[in-house]
């Protein structure tokens, strides 16, 4: 399953705790109202509103104001909230920008499978300069046809050195113009917008715990190191992240063994 940033932030918020879900009884372009809510005024102010259904589904908004009538004010939207819209509220302890920052901090350590097919063969050429950003190659395939369908075939006689893809003389391409498909590991791109996609190769359970560790670290650095409850929660998140990391690493090693042949 492909997760968006909004889904990952909600998953993280639920892991951190305090999330409440509900169904709107009405609204406008600037607020969602749920008359069933009973919290005191400004309880959710500074928190995060996740829109789960309706025309605003998938959007994540900062709660600008909250009153005892159950009105949740946000920046003006293009579409109005209406009765029946499902939503979730996360408390202001971990606001939207902190959730997003924690997820991106976790993703910094992730390498994902990427594919580049911009190179083409040149007859009897052994060394090809790799395109910018292409490194940590796992697999090299060369097309059997110049045009689609390409019918790529694995090449086993290559190595990567100093930004170059090199072929052994006995297996280097002998003809011009055939696409070269390179599968490699690249850093995960930063996710900014609510609908930005997180790579399918990222284990969402690992991501939520790794992000939780970053969220607690950030909170503790702001509040001071004497908040024992948050320290204990962070330590628990560290343990869970290690468990998920081991599972993810096992799956990754199995994937490499089965599908990627190193030169």
mmCIF file of C-alpha atoms in Angstrom:
data_model
loop_
_atom_site.group_PDB
_atom_site.id
_atom_site.type_symbol
_atom_site.label_atom_id
_atom_site.label_comp_id
_atom_site.label_asym_id
_atom_site.label_seq_id
_atom_site.Cartn_x
_atom_site.Cartn_y
_atom_site.Cartn_z
ATOM 1 C CA UNK A 1 0.000 0.000 0.000
ATOM 2 C CA UNK A 2 1.225 3.487 -0.857
ATOM 3 C CA UNK A 3 0.886 5.965 2.010
ATOM 4 C CA UNK A 4 0.671 9.728 1.690
ATOM 5 C CA UNK A 5 2.222 12.205 4.083
ATOM 6 C CA UNK A 6 -1.232 12.945 5.538
ATOM 7 C CA UNK A 7 -1.796 9.250 6.303
ATOM 8 C CA UNK A 8 1.670 8.902 7.811
ATOM 9 C CA UNK A 9 1.130 11.971 10.009
ATOM 10 C CA UNK A 10 -2.175 10.581 11.277
ATOM 11 C CA UNK A 11 -0.565 7.199 11.996
ATOM 12 C CA UNK A 12 2.206 8.983 13.889
ATOM 13 C CA UNK A 13 -0.257 11.191 15.791
ATOM 14 C CA UNK A 14 -2.196 8.101 16.901
ATOM 15 C CA UNK A 15 1.062 6.520 18.046
ATOM 16 C CA UNK A 16 1.915 9.612 20.083
ATOM 17 C CA UNK A 17 -1.583 9.577 21.619
ATOM 18 C CA UNK A 18 -4.504 11.887 22.273
ATOM 19 C CA UNK A 19 -6.175 11.621 18.860
ATOM 20 C CA UNK A 20 -9.966 11.861 18.769
ATOM 21 C CA UNK A 21 -12.184 10.994 15.812
ATOM 22 C CA UNK A 22 -15.641 12.307 15.035
ATOM 23 C CA UNK A 23 -18.269 13.101 12.426
ATOM 24 C CA UNK A 24 -19.136 16.670 11.454
ATOM 25 C CA UNK A 25 -22.661 17.948 12.000
ATOM 26 C CA UNK A 26 -22.051 20.908 9.695
ATOM 27 C CA UNK A 27 -19.481 23.448 8.648
ATOM 28 C CA UNK A 28 -18.290 26.017 6.155
ATOM 29 C CA UNK A 29 -15.091 26.736 4.243
ATOM 30 C CA UNK A 30 -13.439 28.053 7.412
ATOM 31 C CA UNK A 31 -14.642 25.682 10.126
ATOM 32 C CA UNK A 32 -15.907 22.191 10.809
ATOM 33 C CA UNK A 33 -18.556 21.876 13.460
ATOM 34 C CA UNK A 34 -19.340 18.832 15.564
ATOM 35 C CA UNK A 35 -21.964 19.664 18.177
ATOM 36 C CA UNK A 36 -21.204 16.380 19.938
ATOM 37 C CA UNK A 37 -17.829 17.615 21.127
ATOM 38 C CA UNK A 38 -17.582 18.565 24.793
ATOM 39 C CA UNK A 39 -14.056 19.923 25.277
ATOM 40 C CA UNK A 40 -13.537 23.390 26.721
ATOM 41 C CA UNK A 41 -12.787 26.364 24.492
ATOM 42 C CA UNK A 42 -9.350 26.366 22.824
ATOM 43 C CA UNK A 43 -8.682 22.767 23.901
ATOM 44 C CA UNK A 44 -7.727 21.839 20.318
ATOM 45 C CA UNK A 45 -6.276 25.224 19.308
ATOM 46 C CA UNK A 46 -2.852 24.698 17.757
ATOM 47 C CA UNK A 47 -3.633 21.054 17.144
ATOM 48 C CA UNK A 48 -4.175 19.282 13.846
ATOM 49 C CA UNK A 49 -7.374 18.472 11.950
ATOM 50 C CA UNK A 50 -7.264 15.453 9.631
ATOM 51 C CA UNK A 51 -10.077 15.294 7.062
ATOM 52 C CA UNK A 52 -10.985 11.651 6.518
ATOM 53 C CA UNK A 53 -13.940 11.895 4.128
ATOM 54 C CA UNK A 54 -15.855 14.373 2.004
ATOM 55 C CA UNK A 55 -14.489 16.888 -0.488
ATOM 56 C CA UNK A 56 -11.574 17.771 1.829
ATOM 57 C CA UNK A 57 -10.510 14.165 2.431
ATOM 58 C CA UNK A 58 -6.750 13.819 2.742
ATOM 59 C CA UNK A 59 -6.089 17.399 3.811
ATOM 60 C CA UNK A 60 -4.403 18.219 7.106
ATOM 61 C CA UNK A 61 -5.059 21.590 8.733
ATOM 62 C CA UNK A 62 -3.791 23.568 11.695
ATOM 63 C CA UNK A 63 -6.574 24.282 14.187
ATOM 64 C CA UNK A 64 -6.634 28.060 14.481
ATOM 65 C CA UNK A 65 -9.416 28.273 17.061
ATOM 66 C CA UNK A 66 -11.807 25.974 18.914
ATOM 67 C CA UNK A 67 -14.925 26.922 20.847
ATOM 68 C CA UNK A 68 -17.279 25.087 23.172
ATOM 69 C CA UNK A 69 -19.922 24.845 20.454
ATOM 70 C CA UNK A 70 -17.675 22.299 18.733
ATOM 71 C CA UNK A 71 -16.444 24.650 16.009
ATOM 72 C CA UNK A 72 -12.990 23.793 14.728
ATOM 73 C CA UNK A 73 -11.607 26.782 12.813
ATOM 74 C CA UNK A 74 -8.962 26.369 10.106
ATOM 75 C CA UNK A 75 -7.540 28.469 7.288
ATOM 76 C CA UNK A 76 -10.169 29.016 4.601
ATOM 77 C CA UNK A 77 -10.538 26.064 2.271
ATOM 78 C CA UNK A 78 -11.832 25.796 -1.284
ATOM 79 C CA UNK A 79 -14.568 23.316 -0.335
ATOM 80 C CA UNK A 80 -16.876 23.568 2.665
ATOM 81 C CA UNK A 81 -17.066 20.992 5.426
ATOM 82 C CA UNK A 82 -20.482 19.353 5.516
ATOM 83 C CA UNK A 83 -22.481 17.120 7.830
ATOM 84 C CA UNK A 84 -21.285 13.529 7.721
ATOM 85 C CA UNK A 85 -17.629 14.353 7.057
ATOM 86 C CA UNK A 86 -15.382 12.127 9.152
ATOM 87 C CA UNK A 87 -12.361 13.728 10.794
ATOM 88 C CA UNK A 88 -9.654 13.226 13.404
ATOM 89 C CA UNK A 89 -8.145 15.726 15.827
ATOM 90 C CA UNK A 90 -4.620 15.567 17.225
ATOM 91 C CA UNK A 91 -3.693 17.665 20.280
ATOM 92 C CA UNK A 92 -1.375 20.692 20.071
ATOM 93 C CA UNK A 93 1.434 18.892 21.911
ATOM 94 C CA UNK A 94 2.624 17.659 18.515
ATOM 95 C CA UNK A 95 1.382 20.174 15.901
ATOM 96 C CA UNK A 96 1.341 19.538 12.180
ATOM 97 C CA UNK A 97 4.770 20.957 11.411
ATOM 98 C CA UNK A 98 6.308 18.824 14.158
ATOM 99 C CA UNK A 99 4.639 15.674 12.810
ATOM 100 C CA UNK A 100 5.905 16.421 9.309
ATOM 101 C CA UNK A 101 9.395 17.228 10.563
ATOM 102 C CA UNK A 102 9.588 13.987 12.561
ATOM 103 C CA UNK A 103 8.588 11.929 9.517
ATOM 104 C CA UNK A 104 11.161 13.609 7.304
ATOM 105 C CA UNK A 105 13.863 13.176 9.944
ATOM 106 C CA UNK A 106 13.119 9.459 9.949
ATOM 107 C CA UNK A 107 13.108 9.276 6.145
ATOM 108 C CA UNK A 108 16.587 10.797 5.948
ATOM 109 C CA UNK A 109 18.039 7.402 6.877
ATOM 110 C CA UNK A 110 15.993 5.536 4.258
ATOM 111 C CA UNK A 111 17.287 4.381 0.897
ATOM 112 C CA UNK A 112 14.699 3.335 -1.670
ATOM 113 C CA UNK A 113 14.840 1.470 -4.953
ATOM 114 C CA UNK A 114 15.005 3.820 -7.920
ATOM 115 C CA UNK A 115 15.341 3.235 -11.651
ATOM 116 C CA UNK A 116 17.185 5.244 -14.275
ATOM 117 C CA UNK A 117 16.931 4.421 -17.978
ATOM 118 C CA UNK A 118 18.454 7.518 -19.544
ATOM 119 C CA UNK A 119 21.684 5.880 -20.700
ATOM 120 C CA UNK A 120 21.874 4.083 -24.048
ATOM 121 C CA UNK A 121 24.516 1.726 -25.311
ATOM 122 C CA UNK A 122 27.442 2.749 -27.483
ATOM 123 C CA UNK A 123 29.220 0.108 -29.477
ATOM 124 C CA UNK A 124 32.268 -1.351 -27.691
ATOM 125 C CA UNK A 125 32.159 1.282 -24.934
ATOM 126 C CA UNK A 126 33.264 0.036 -21.522
ATOM 127 C CA UNK A 127 32.810 3.120 -19.309
ATOM 128 C CA UNK A 128 29.627 5.222 -18.976
ATOM 129 C CA UNK A 129 29.320 8.317 -16.815
ATOM 130 C CA UNK A 130 26.420 7.810 -14.419
ATOM 131 C CA UNK A 131 23.612 10.407 -14.412
ATOM 132 C CA UNK A 132 23.574 12.823 -11.473
ATOM 133 C CA UNK A 133 22.318 11.162 -8.301
ATOM 134 C CA UNK A 134 22.689 7.605 -9.610
ATOM 135 C CA UNK A 135 24.921 5.500 -7.348
ATOM 136 C CA UNK A 136 24.787 2.411 -5.151
ATOM 137 C CA UNK A 137 23.794 0.322 -8.162
ATOM 138 C CA UNK A 138 22.075 -3.003 -7.525
ATOM 139 C CA UNK A 139 21.190 -4.197 -11.008
ATOM 140 C CA UNK A 140 21.966 -3.396 -14.652
ATOM 141 C CA UNK A 141 19.785 -4.500 -17.549
ATOM 142 C CA UNK A 142 20.187 -3.841 -21.255
ATOM 143 C CA UNK A 143 17.279 -3.719 -23.684
ATOM 144 C CA UNK A 144 16.948 -6.316 -26.405
ATOM 145 C CA UNK A 145 15.110 -3.833 -28.635
ATOM 146 C CA UNK A 146 15.754 -0.178 -29.444
ATOM 147 C CA UNK A 147 12.038 0.659 -29.034
ATOM 148 C CA UNK A 148 9.220 -0.731 -26.918
ATOM 149 C CA UNK A 149 8.778 -3.464 -25.938
ATOM 150 C CA UNK A 150 12.376 -3.372 -24.739
ATOM 151 C CA UNK A 151 12.615 -6.865 -23.209
ATOM 152 C CA UNK A 152 15.432 -6.023 -20.825
ATOM 153 C CA UNK A 153 18.054 -8.646 -20.096
ATOM 154 C CA UNK A 154 20.289 -8.787 -17.032
ATOM 155 C CA UNK A 155 23.950 -7.933 -17.481
ATOM 156 C CA UNK A 156 26.283 -9.639 -15.017
ATOM 157 C CA UNK A 157 29.601 -8.121 -16.009
ATOM 158 C CA UNK A 158 29.514 -4.607 -14.615
ATOM 159 C CA UNK A 159 30.966 -2.667 -11.723
ATOM 160 C CA UNK A 160 30.558 0.853 -10.328
ATOM 161 C CA UNK A 161 33.531 3.099 -9.637
ATOM 162 C CA UNK A 162 34.045 6.860 -9.216
ATOM 163 C CA UNK A 163 30.672 7.820 -10.664
ATOM 164 C CA UNK A 164 31.000 5.481 -13.639
ATOM 165 C CA UNK A 165 29.269 2.325 -14.785
ATOM 166 C CA UNK A 166 31.897 0.014 -16.222
ATOM 167 C CA UNK A 167 31.465 -3.187 -18.202
ATOM 168 C CA UNK A 168 33.930 -6.018 -18.550
ATOM 169 C CA UNK A 169 35.354 -6.182 -22.046
ATOM 170 C CA UNK A 170 33.859 -9.612 -22.715
ATOM 171 C CA UNK A 171 30.261 -8.513 -21.943
ATOM 172 C CA UNK A 172 30.206 -4.813 -22.859
ATOM 173 C CA UNK A 173 27.533 -3.621 -25.328
ATOM 174 C CA UNK A 174 28.446 -4.162 -28.982
ATOM 175 C CA UNK A 175 25.792 -1.999 -30.644
ATOM 176 C CA UNK A 176 24.441 1.557 -30.373
ATOM 177 C CA UNK A 177 21.146 2.924 -29.088
ATOM 178 C CA UNK A 178 19.819 0.260 -26.724
ATOM 179 C CA UNK A 179 18.452 1.596 -23.395
ATOM 180 C CA UNK A 180 20.305 0.678 -20.204
ATOM 181 C CA UNK A 181 18.118 0.264 -17.134
ATOM 182 C CA UNK A 182 19.879 0.800 -13.811
ATOM 183 C CA UNK A 183 18.277 -0.119 -10.489
ATOM 184 C CA UNK A 184 19.946 1.655 -7.584
ATOM 185 C CA UNK A 185 19.450 2.891 -4.043
ATOM 186 C CA UNK A 186 18.671 6.573 -3.542
ATOM 187 C CA UNK A 187 17.750 8.762 -0.554
ATOM 188 C CA UNK A 188 14.031 9.155 0.041
ATOM 189 C CA UNK A 189 12.813 12.518 -1.168
ATOM 190 C CA UNK A 190 11.431 14.991 1.365
ATOM 191 C CA UNK A 191 7.651 14.910 1.748
ATOM 192 C CA UNK A 192 6.096 18.370 2.071
ATOM 193 C CA UNK A 193 2.538 18.397 0.764
ATOM 194 C CA UNK A 194 -0.293 16.427 2.346
ATOM 195 C CA UNK A 195 -0.647 14.215 -0.743
ATOM 196 C CA UNK A 196 3.092 13.581 -1.248
ATOM 197 C CA UNK A 197 3.728 9.851 -1.558
ATOM 198 C CA UNK A 198 5.965 7.778 0.683
ATOM 199 C CA UNK A 199 7.847 5.056 -1.149
ATOM 200 C CA UNK A 200 6.292 1.597 -1.123
ATOM 201 C CA UNK A 201 9.656 0.322 0.093
ATOM 202 C CA UNK A 202 9.274 2.070 3.451
ATOM 203 C CA UNK A 203 7.773 -0.064 6.207
ATOM 204 C CA UNK A 204 5.012 2.128 7.652
ATOM 205 C CA UNK A 205 5.288 0.550 11.113
ATOM 206 C CA UNK A 206 9.007 1.261 11.218
ATOM 207 C CA UNK A 207 8.327 4.812 10.004
ATOM 208 C CA UNK A 208 5.788 5.597 12.723
ATOM 209 C CA UNK A 209 8.091 4.414 15.521
ATOM 210 C CA UNK A 210 11.188 6.064 14.085
ATOM 211 C CA UNK A 211 9.193 9.274 13.639
ATOM 212 C CA UNK A 212 7.892 8.957 17.203
ATOM 213 C CA UNK A 213 11.472 8.820 18.475
ATOM 214 C CA UNK A 214 12.262 12.041 16.605
ATOM 215 C CA UNK A 215 9.075 13.701 17.860
ATOM 216 C CA UNK A 216 9.865 12.882 21.490
ATOM 217 C CA UNK A 217 13.489 13.948 21.127
ATOM 218 C CA UNK A 218 12.378 17.297 19.786
ATOM 219 C CA UNK A 219 9.806 17.720 22.551
ATOM 220 C CA UNK A 220 12.249 16.809 25.312
ATOM 221 C CA UNK A 221 14.870 19.200 23.923
ATOM 222 C CA UNK A 222 12.293 22.001 24.151
ATOM 223 C CA UNK A 223 10.772 21.105 27.517
ATOM 224 C CA UNK A 224 13.934 19.975 29.261
ATOM 225 C CA UNK A 225 15.219 16.567 30.274
ATOM 226 C CA UNK A 226 13.281 16.354 33.537
ATOM 227 C CA UNK A 227 10.029 15.216 31.889
ATOM 228 C CA UNK A 228 10.290 11.569 32.897
ATOM 229 C CA UNK A 229 7.014 10.518 31.287
ATOM 230 C CA UNK A 230 8.099 11.677 27.830
ATOM 231 C CA UNK A 231 11.548 10.143 28.313
ATOM 232 C CA UNK A 232 9.951 6.770 29.092
ATOM 233 C CA UNK A 233 7.685 7.076 26.047
ATOM 234 C CA UNK A 234 10.679 7.908 23.871
ATOM 235 C CA UNK A 235 12.587 4.894 25.191
ATOM 236 C CA UNK A 236 9.606 2.666 24.403
ATOM 237 C CA UNK A 237 9.495 4.128 20.889
ATOM 238 C CA UNK A 238 13.213 3.382 20.491
ATOM 239 C CA UNK A 239 12.607 -0.260 21.421
ATOM 240 C CA UNK A 240 9.715 -0.573 18.983
ATOM 241 C CA UNK A 241 11.741 1.117 16.231
ATOM 242 C CA UNK A 242 14.546 -1.416 16.713
ATOM 243 C CA UNK A 243 12.084 -4.318 16.454
ATOM 244 C CA UNK A 244 10.584 -2.952 13.238
ATOM 245 C CA UNK A 245 14.051 -2.144 11.861
ATOM 246 C CA UNK A 246 15.115 -5.783 12.308
ATOM 247 C CA UNK A 247 11.962 -6.967 10.562
ATOM 248 C CA UNK A 248 12.481 -4.479 7.749
ATOM 249 C CA UNK A 249 16.131 -5.446 7.364
ATOM 250 C CA UNK A 250 15.195 -9.124 7.163
ATOM 251 C CA UNK A 251 12.643 -8.438 4.446
ATOM 252 C CA UNK A 252 15.107 -6.220 2.607
ATOM 253 C CA UNK A 253 17.876 -8.849 2.671
ATOM 254 C CA UNK A 254 15.426 -11.424 1.367
ATOM 255 C CA UNK A 255 14.396 -9.054 -1.426
ATOM 256 C CA UNK A 256 18.004 -8.387 -2.434
ATOM 257 C CA UNK A 257 18.778 -12.108 -2.456
ATOM 258 C CA UNK A 258 15.808 -12.943 -4.648
ATOM 259 C CA UNK A 259 15.620 -10.058 -7.080
ATOM 260 C CA UNK A 260 18.893 -8.096 -7.253
ATOM 261 C CA UNK A 261 22.080 -9.520 -8.734
ATOM 262 C CA UNK A 262 25.186 -7.543 -7.894
ATOM 263 C CA UNK A 263 27.851 -7.037 -10.521
#
